[in-house]
Amino acid sequence: MPSADAAFELLICKLERLTRLTDADRAALQELPSKIEIFAADQLLVREGDRPADCCLLLGGYACRYKMTEAGDRQIVSFHMAGDLLDIQHLMLERADHSIATVTQAEVCWVPAANVKALLQARPAINEALWRDALIDASIFREWVLNVGRRSATSRIAHMLCELATRREAAGLGAPEASDLPLTRQQIAQATGLSTVHVTRVLGDLSNQRVLTPPDCPIRIIDWERMCQVGEFNGLYLHAA
Amino acid sequence: MPSADAAFELLICKLERLTRLTDADRAALQELPSKIEIFAADQLLVREGDRPADCCLLLGGYACRYKMTEAGDRQIVSFHMAGDLLDIQHLMLERADHSIATVTQAEVCWVPAANVKALLQARPAINEALWRDALIDASIFREWVLNVGRRSATSRIAHMLCELATRREAAGLGAPEASDLPLTRQQIAQATGLSTVHVTRVLGDLSNQRVLTPPDCPIRIIDWERMCQVGEFNGLYLHAA
DNA sequence: CGTAGGTTTGACTGATCTCAAGTTTGGTGG
DNA sequence: CCACCAAACTTGAGATCAGTCAAACCTACG
């Protein structure tokens, strides 16, 4: 069970990658009330239409945001990993316009939204860090619109995997070519707007070309260069330092 | 030529739809330095990779943000209309991760980014209003990922047109069924991830079903109910009051 | 009046989807 | 430890939505 101290350590670490914090900022963060909880894979954290009262910090594992069509098809709109703030939007917007769920088993830290919101006014540096974080989030959504709208199935999948691996590295979770990406074909399909069957075929191709690990292993990028080429991946939109 | 006064009137109006402003807030906004400029259709306002020093407020006409694939295909990621702030993201992020261009002739008001950023610290209500604005932007991007990723060509186009008409109404530019939408088939194709040819066919169908104006007229929604059904449109994600 | 850009139409192509039947995997209880 | 089950994955065959190509048709504008 992760401790609250470790949680704020992670958060401070994340915010310091976005801006410079003072000791007072760090202290203010550490004094936030918090509640830690562990979820199994595929559990709902926030439901579309809710009015969440808590802000959710992901401590470990993976999560995603998604929306549904009327026909019941799921579109994943982003993936998240340790250190990510899953719902700054609910600080300022009444109702959740999308759902949030775990992808793998995950540890989560809940902080009352009102307390975080108070920090935005009281601590300019924290305001700035969270602004940056929210704007980078939006930049990633823009890239996803491009990815899903204009690229071939193969590029799309490659691009998405490159993004995840790059963000893992930026979050200090290991180099791209050393990161297992814990996604099922269904989840990849839901994130890229493809069918599960087609994802299977494309991943098979990428494995045959020795760009990805074989189909029966956890997904990992073997040939980073080639993968970036295939996915037209250029990480500038992630605005990492 | 629109005046600077009118420009700030528009901005204040927009921000007051997002939060309550004090007289001091309004005064601070009115004192911002500004420069007004008129652009023809299809002119670049911000180029991907730039480090914009000014923040851009759209006073009249339409604009869009877009990204390009390596093959040179353009994906429009959002449309904008009078009152929209086109690049709050450049207050906090160094380099533009996308380009911004006019769609029609447009009047634009430039405000130095540094001055706007100063207001975020000095005036909590303005900070909050711009936070809301940025988060709604992000919500729209999420909806676009769903739209482009999961819906049929017809739903996709219908949804996008419904969004535009709804936002026009929210911005005080006229009821949905009274709004001509000044988009070419190419622009619709670039926004929905479709080919121009296919957009022509789909718009033809929608006209035949008396949901849209005929092909030789400006695009306008005739049957709002039907159009919303076709596009699975539910405007909650726009977070308008 | 000639040119350019946008639009329309038809014929053909192809990437991706759907359906359906296996196969593997991981977890669970006997 | 094994048998069983559910869920995920794989594979093939056929269907379809949307793309490409190409030619003709507008319309605006110089």
PDB file of N, CA and C in Angstrom, chain A residues 102-161:
ATOM      1  N   THR A 102      -9.623   2.469 -14.795  1.00  0.00           N
ATOM      2  CA  THR A 102      -8.291   1.864 -14.755  1.00  0.00           C
ATOM      3  C   THR A 102      -8.124   0.944 -15.962  1.00  0.00           C
ATOM      4  N   VAL A 103      -6.889   0.797 -16.383  1.00  0.00           N
ATOM      5  CA  VAL A 103      -6.561  -0.100 -17.497  1.00  0.00           C
ATOM      6  C   VAL A 103      -5.918  -1.366 -16.922  1.00  0.00           C
ATOM      7  N   THR A 104      -5.052  -1.154 -15.952  1.00  0.00           N
ATOM      8  CA  THR A 104      -4.449  -2.266 -15.214  1.00  0.00           C
ATOM      9  C   THR A 104      -4.851  -2.073 -13.752  1.00  0.00           C
ATOM     10  N   GLN A 105      -4.369  -2.927 -12.896  1.00  0.00           N
ATOM     11  CA  GLN A 105      -4.511  -2.624 -11.482  1.00  0.00           C
ATOM     12  C   GLN A 105      -3.848  -1.275 -11.243  1.00  0.00           C
ATOM     13  N   ALA A 106      -4.386  -0.463 -10.360  1.00  0.00           N
ATOM     14  CA  ALA A 106      -3.834   0.879 -10.195  1.00  0.00           C
ATOM     15  C   ALA A 106      -4.034   1.395  -8.786  1.00  0.00           C
ATOM     16  N   GLU A 107      -3.059   2.185  -8.341  1.00  0.00           N
ATOM     17  CA  GLU A 107      -3.215   2.884  -7.067  1.00  0.00           C
ATOM     18  C   GLU A 107      -3.503   4.335  -7.361  1.00  0.00           C
ATOM     19  N   VAL A 108      -4.417   4.878  -6.592  1.00  0.00           N
ATOM     20  CA  VAL A 108      -4.960   6.190  -6.872  1.00  0.00           C
ATOM     21  C   VAL A 108      -4.991   6.995  -5.582  1.00  0.00           C
ATOM     22  N   CYS A 109      -4.750   8.303  -5.682  1.00  0.00           N
ATOM     23  CA  CYS A 109      -4.837   9.172  -4.511  1.00  0.00           C
ATOM     24  C   CYS A 109      -5.895  10.233  -4.768  1.00  0.00           C
ATOM     25  N   TRP A 110      -6.893  10.284  -3.904  1.00  0.00           N
ATOM     26  CA  TRP A 110      -7.968  11.269  -4.060  1.00  0.00           C
ATOM     27  C   TRP A 110      -7.672  12.488  -3.203  1.00  0.00           C
ATOM     28  N   VAL A 111      -7.819  13.673  -3.805  1.00  0.00           N
ATOM     29  CA  VAL A 111      -7.625  14.930  -3.073  1.00  0.00           C
ATOM     30  C   VAL A 111      -8.874  15.781  -3.308  1.00  0.00           C
ATOM     31  N   PRO A 112      -9.446  16.364  -2.259  1.00  0.00           N
ATOM     32  CA  PRO A 112     -10.657  17.170  -2.465  1.00  0.00           C
ATOM     33  C   PRO A 112     -10.409  18.291  -3.476  1.00  0.00           C
ATOM     34  N   ALA A 113     -11.283  18.395  -4.458  1.00  0.00           N
ATOM     35  CA  ALA A 113     -11.092  19.382  -5.520  1.00  0.00           C
ATOM     36  C   ALA A 113     -11.007  20.792  -4.956  1.00  0.00           C
ATOM     37  N   ALA A 114     -11.807  21.065  -3.918  1.00  0.00           N
ATOM     38  CA  ALA A 114     -11.830  22.426  -3.361  1.00  0.00           C
ATOM     39  C   ALA A 114     -10.443  22.826  -2.859  1.00  0.00           C
ATOM     40  N   ASN A 115      -9.727  21.872  -2.256  1.00  0.00           N
ATOM     41  CA  ASN A 115      -8.395  22.200  -1.748  1.00  0.00           C
ATOM     42  C   ASN A 115      -7.416  22.493  -2.873  1.00  0.00           C
ATOM     43  N   VAL A 116      -7.511  21.739  -3.940  1.00  0.00           N
ATOM     44  CA  VAL A 116      -6.609  21.979  -5.068  1.00  0.00           C
ATOM     45  C   VAL A 116      -6.940  23.332  -5.688  1.00  0.00           C
ATOM     46  N   LYS A 117      -8.218  23.595  -5.827  1.00  0.00           N
ATOM     47  CA  LYS A 117      -8.647  24.854  -6.421  1.00  0.00           C
ATOM     48  C   LYS A 117      -8.136  26.038  -5.590  1.00  0.00           C
ATOM     49  N   ALA A 118      -8.174  25.880  -4.269  1.00  0.00           N
ATOM     50  CA  ALA A 118      -7.679  26.944  -3.394  1.00  0.00           C
ATOM     51  C   ALA A 118      -6.194  27.207  -3.661  1.00  0.00           C
ATOM     52  N   LEU A 119      -5.453  26.136  -3.943  1.00  0.00           N
ATOM     53  CA  LEU A 119      -4.019  26.301  -4.212  1.00  0.00           C
ATOM     54  C   LEU A 119      -3.776  27.113  -5.485  1.00  0.00           C
ATOM     55  N   LEU A 120      -4.686  26.980  -6.452  1.00  0.00           N
ATOM     56  CA  LEU A 120      -4.508  27.733  -7.697  1.00  0.00           C
ATOM     57  C   LEU A 120      -4.475  29.229  -7.409  1.00  0.00           C
ATOM     58  N   GLN A 121      -5.327  29.650  -6.473  1.00  0.00           N
ATOM     59  CA  GLN A 121      -5.355  31.073  -6.145  1.00  0.00           C
ATOM     60  C   GLN A 121      -4.185  31.447  -5.239  1.00  0.00           C
ATOM     61  N   ALA A 122      -3.890  30.564  -4.294  1.00  0.00           N
ATOM     62  CA  ALA A 122      -2.916  30.927  -3.263  1.00  0.00           C
ATOM     63  C   ALA A 122      -1.471  30.809  -3.739  1.00  0.00           C
ATOM     64  N   ARG A 123      -1.187  29.903  -4.660  1.00  0.00           N
ATOM     65  CA  ARG A 123       0.194  29.608  -5.001  1.00  0.00           C
ATOM     66  C   ARG A 123       0.414  29.695  -6.509  1.00  0.00           C
ATOM     67  N   PRO A 124       0.910  30.839  -6.954  1.00  0.00           N
ATOM     68  CA  PRO A 124       1.089  31.079  -8.390  1.00  0.00           C
ATOM     69  C   PRO A 124       1.875  29.990  -9.110  1.00  0.00           C
ATOM     70  N   ALA A 125       2.889  29.454  -8.466  1.00  0.00           N
ATOM     71  CA  ALA A 125       3.702  28.449  -9.150  1.00  0.00           C
ATOM     72  C   ALA A 125       2.892  27.183  -9.402  1.00  0.00           C
ATOM     73  N   ILE A 126       2.055  26.838  -8.442  1.00  0.00           N
ATOM     74  CA  ILE A 126       1.229  25.640  -8.623  1.00  0.00           C
ATOM     75  C   ILE A 126       0.185  25.893  -9.703  1.00  0.00           C
ATOM     76  N   ASN A 127      -0.365  27.092  -9.691  1.00  0.00           N
ATOM     77  CA  ASN A 127      -1.292  27.483 -10.765  1.00  0.00           C
ATOM     78  C   ASN A 127      -0.614  27.288 -12.122  1.00  0.00           C
ATOM     79  N   GLU A 128       0.609  27.783 -12.227  1.00  0.00           N
ATOM     80  CA  GLU A 128       1.313  27.688 -13.505  1.00  0.00           C
ATOM     81  C   GLU A 128       1.607  26.239 -13.883  1.00  0.00           C
ATOM     82  N   ALA A 129       2.019  25.447 -12.924  1.00  0.00           N
ATOM     83  CA  ALA A 129       2.330  24.042 -13.231  1.00  0.00           C
ATOM     84  C   ALA A 129       1.079  23.321 -13.716  1.00  0.00           C
ATOM     85  N   LEU A 130      -0.031  23.553 -13.048  1.00  0.00           N
ATOM     86  CA  LEU A 130      -1.247  22.859 -13.456  1.00  0.00           C
ATOM     87  C   LEU A 130      -1.761  23.381 -14.790  1.00  0.00           C
ATOM     88  N   TRP A 131      -1.602  24.680 -15.028  1.00  0.00           N
ATOM     89  CA  TRP A 131      -1.916  25.224 -16.355  1.00  0.00           C
ATOM     90  C   TRP A 131      -1.132  24.455 -17.418  1.00  0.00           C
ATOM     91  N   ARG A 132       0.176  24.361 -17.207  1.00  0.00           N
ATOM     92  CA  ARG A 132       1.007  23.659 -18.185  1.00  0.00           C
ATOM     93  C   ARG A 132       0.498  22.250 -18.395  1.00  0.00           C
ATOM     94  N   ASP A 133       0.235  21.581 -17.290  1.00  0.00           N
ATOM     95  CA  ASP A 133      -0.211  20.194 -17.382  1.00  0.00           C
ATOM     96  C   ASP A 133      -1.491  20.100 -18.208  1.00  0.00           C
ATOM     97  N   ALA A 134      -2.431  20.988 -17.937  1.00  0.00           N
ATOM     98  CA  ALA A 134      -3.712  20.939 -18.653  1.00  0.00           C
ATOM     99  C   ALA A 134      -3.510  21.243 -20.133  1.00  0.00           C
ATOM    100  N   LEU A 135      -2.599  22.169 -20.431  1.00  0.00           N
ATOM    101  CA  LEU A 135      -2.385  22.541 -21.830  1.00  0.00           C
ATOM    102  C   LEU A 135      -1.666  21.426 -22.590  1.00  0.00           C
ATOM    103  N   ILE A 136      -0.800  20.710 -21.904  1.00  0.00           N
ATOM    104  CA  ILE A 136      -0.127  19.585 -22.548  1.00  0.00           C
ATOM    105  C   ILE A 136      -1.140  18.477 -22.830  1.00  0.00           C
ATOM    106  N   ASP A 137      -2.005  18.245 -21.866  1.00  0.00           N
ATOM    107  CA  ASP A 137      -3.123  17.325 -22.090  1.00  0.00           C
ATOM    108  C   ASP A 137      -3.852  17.675 -23.384  1.00  0.00           C
ATOM    109  N   ALA A 138      -4.193  18.936 -23.534  1.00  0.00           N
ATOM    110  CA  ALA A 138      -4.949  19.367 -24.719  1.00  0.00           C
ATOM    111  C   ALA A 138      -4.125  19.139 -25.979  1.00  0.00           C
ATOM    112  N   SER A 139      -2.826  19.373 -25.886  1.00  0.00           N
ATOM    113  CA  SER A 139      -1.959  19.162 -27.047  1.00  0.00           C
ATOM    114  C   SER A 139      -1.988  17.691 -27.460  1.00  0.00           C
ATOM    115  N   ILE A 140      -2.013  16.819 -26.481  1.00  0.00           N
ATOM    116  CA  ILE A 140      -2.062  15.383 -26.779  1.00  0.00           C
ATOM    117  C   ILE A 140      -3.378  15.032 -27.458  1.00  0.00           C
ATOM    118  N   PHE A 141      -4.471  15.637 -27.002  1.00  0.00           N
ATOM    119  CA  PHE A 141      -5.754  15.379 -27.662  1.00  0.00           C
ATOM    120  C   PHE A 141      -5.700  15.810 -29.121  1.00  0.00           C
ATOM    121  N   ARG A 142      -5.088  16.956 -29.388  1.00  0.00           N
ATOM    122  CA  ARG A 142      -4.986  17.416 -30.781  1.00  0.00           C
ATOM    123  C   ARG A 142      -4.232  16.402 -31.611  1.00  0.00           C
ATOM    124  N   GLU A 143      -3.141  15.901 -31.068  1.00  0.00           N
ATOM    125  CA  GLU A 143      -2.373  14.911 -31.814  1.00  0.00           C
ATOM    126  C   GLU A 143      -3.211  13.658 -32.059  1.00  0.00           C
ATOM    127  N   TRP A 144      -4.037  13.302 -31.111  1.00  0.00           N
ATOM    128  CA  TRP A 144      -4.885  12.120 -31.297  1.00  0.00           C
ATOM    129  C   TRP A 144      -5.919  12.341 -32.386  1.00  0.00           C
ATOM    130  N   VAL A 145      -6.438  13.552 -32.487  1.00  0.00           N
ATOM    131  CA  VAL A 145      -7.393  13.832 -33.563  1.00  0.00           C
ATOM    132  C   VAL A 145      -6.693  13.593 -34.899  1.00  0.00           C
ATOM    133  N   LEU A 146      -5.474  14.109 -35.020  1.00  0.00           N
ATOM    134  CA  LEU A 146      -4.708  13.875 -36.241  1.00  0.00           C
ATOM    135  C   LEU A 146      -4.465  12.388 -36.455  1.00  0.00           C
ATOM    136  N   ASN A 147      -4.071  11.722 -35.392  1.00  0.00           N
ATOM    137  CA  ASN A 147      -3.697  10.310 -35.494  1.00  0.00           C
ATOM    138  C   ASN A 147      -4.877   9.478 -35.992  1.00  0.00           C
ATOM    139  N   VAL A 148      -6.007   9.670 -35.350  1.00  0.00           N
ATOM    140  CA  VAL A 148      -7.183   8.873 -35.661  1.00  0.00           C
ATOM    141  C   VAL A 148      -7.814   9.338 -36.972  1.00  0.00           C
ATOM    142  N   GLY A 149      -7.678  10.627 -37.269  1.00  0.00           N
ATOM    143  CA  GLY A 149      -8.325  11.162 -38.457  1.00  0.00           C
ATOM    144  C   GLY A 149      -7.589  10.887 -39.746  1.00  0.00           C
ATOM    145  N   ARG A 150      -6.268  10.856 -39.707  1.00  0.00           N
ATOM    146  CA  ARG A 150      -5.520  10.901 -40.965  1.00  0.00           C
ATOM    147  C   ARG A 150      -4.532   9.787 -41.205  1.00  0.00           C
ATOM    148  N   ARG A 151      -4.167   9.025 -40.168  1.00  0.00           N
ATOM    149  CA  ARG A 151      -3.103   8.051 -40.414  1.00  0.00           C
ATOM    150  C   ARG A 151      -3.650   6.652 -40.670  1.00  0.00           C
ATOM    151  N   SER A 152      -2.862   5.842 -41.372  1.00  0.00           N
ATOM    152  CA  SER A 152      -3.226   4.452 -41.637  1.00  0.00           C
ATOM    153  C   SER A 152      -3.239   3.681 -40.326  1.00  0.00           C
ATOM    154  N   ALA A 153      -3.875   2.518 -40.344  1.00  0.00           N
ATOM    155  CA  ALA A 153      -3.967   1.700 -39.132  1.00  0.00           C
ATOM    156  C   ALA A 153      -2.577   1.452 -38.539  1.00  0.00           C
ATOM    157  N   THR A 154      -1.625   1.107 -39.375  1.00  0.00           N
ATOM    158  CA  THR A 154      -0.284   0.787 -38.873  1.00  0.00           C
ATOM    159  C   THR A 154       0.372   2.001 -38.229  1.00  0.00           C
ATOM    160  N   SER A 155       0.345   3.142 -38.912  1.00  0.00           N
ATOM    161  CA  SER A 155       0.931   4.353 -38.349  1.00  0.00           C
ATOM    162  C   SER A 155       0.251   4.741 -37.045  1.00  0.00           C
ATOM    163  N   ARG A 156      -1.048   4.604 -37.056  1.00  0.00           N
ATOM    164  CA  ARG A 156      -1.828   5.006 -35.899  1.00  0.00           C
ATOM    165  C   ARG A 156      -1.401   4.248 -34.656  1.00  0.00           C
ATOM    166  N   ILE A 157      -1.310   2.937 -34.809  1.00  0.00           N
ATOM    167  CA  ILE A 157      -0.939   2.089 -33.679  1.00  0.00           C
ATOM    168  C   ILE A 157       0.494   2.385 -33.269  1.00  0.00           C
ATOM    169  N   ALA A 158       1.377   2.484 -34.249  1.00  0.00           N
ATOM    170  CA  ALA A 158       2.780   2.757 -33.942  1.00  0.00           C
ATOM    171  C   ALA A 158       2.899   4.091 -33.211  1.00  0.00           C
ATOM    172  N   HIS A 159       2.184   5.084 -33.689  1.00  0.00           N
ATOM    173  CA  HIS A 159       2.261   6.405 -33.074  1.00  0.00           C
ATOM    174  C   HIS A 159       1.819   6.359 -31.624  1.00  0.00           C
ATOM    175  N   MET A 160       0.725   5.687 -31.389  1.00  0.00           N
ATOM    176  CA  MET A 160       0.189   5.613 -30.034  1.00  0.00           C
ATOM    177  C   MET A 160       1.156   4.913 -29.087  1.00  0.00           C
ATOM    178  N   LEU A 161       1.763   3.835 -29.571  1.00  0.00           N
ATOM    179  CA  LEU A 161       2.712   3.109 -28.728  1.00  0.00           C
ATOM    180  C   LEU A 161       3.958   3.960 -28.475  1.00  0.00           C
TER     181      LEU A 161
END
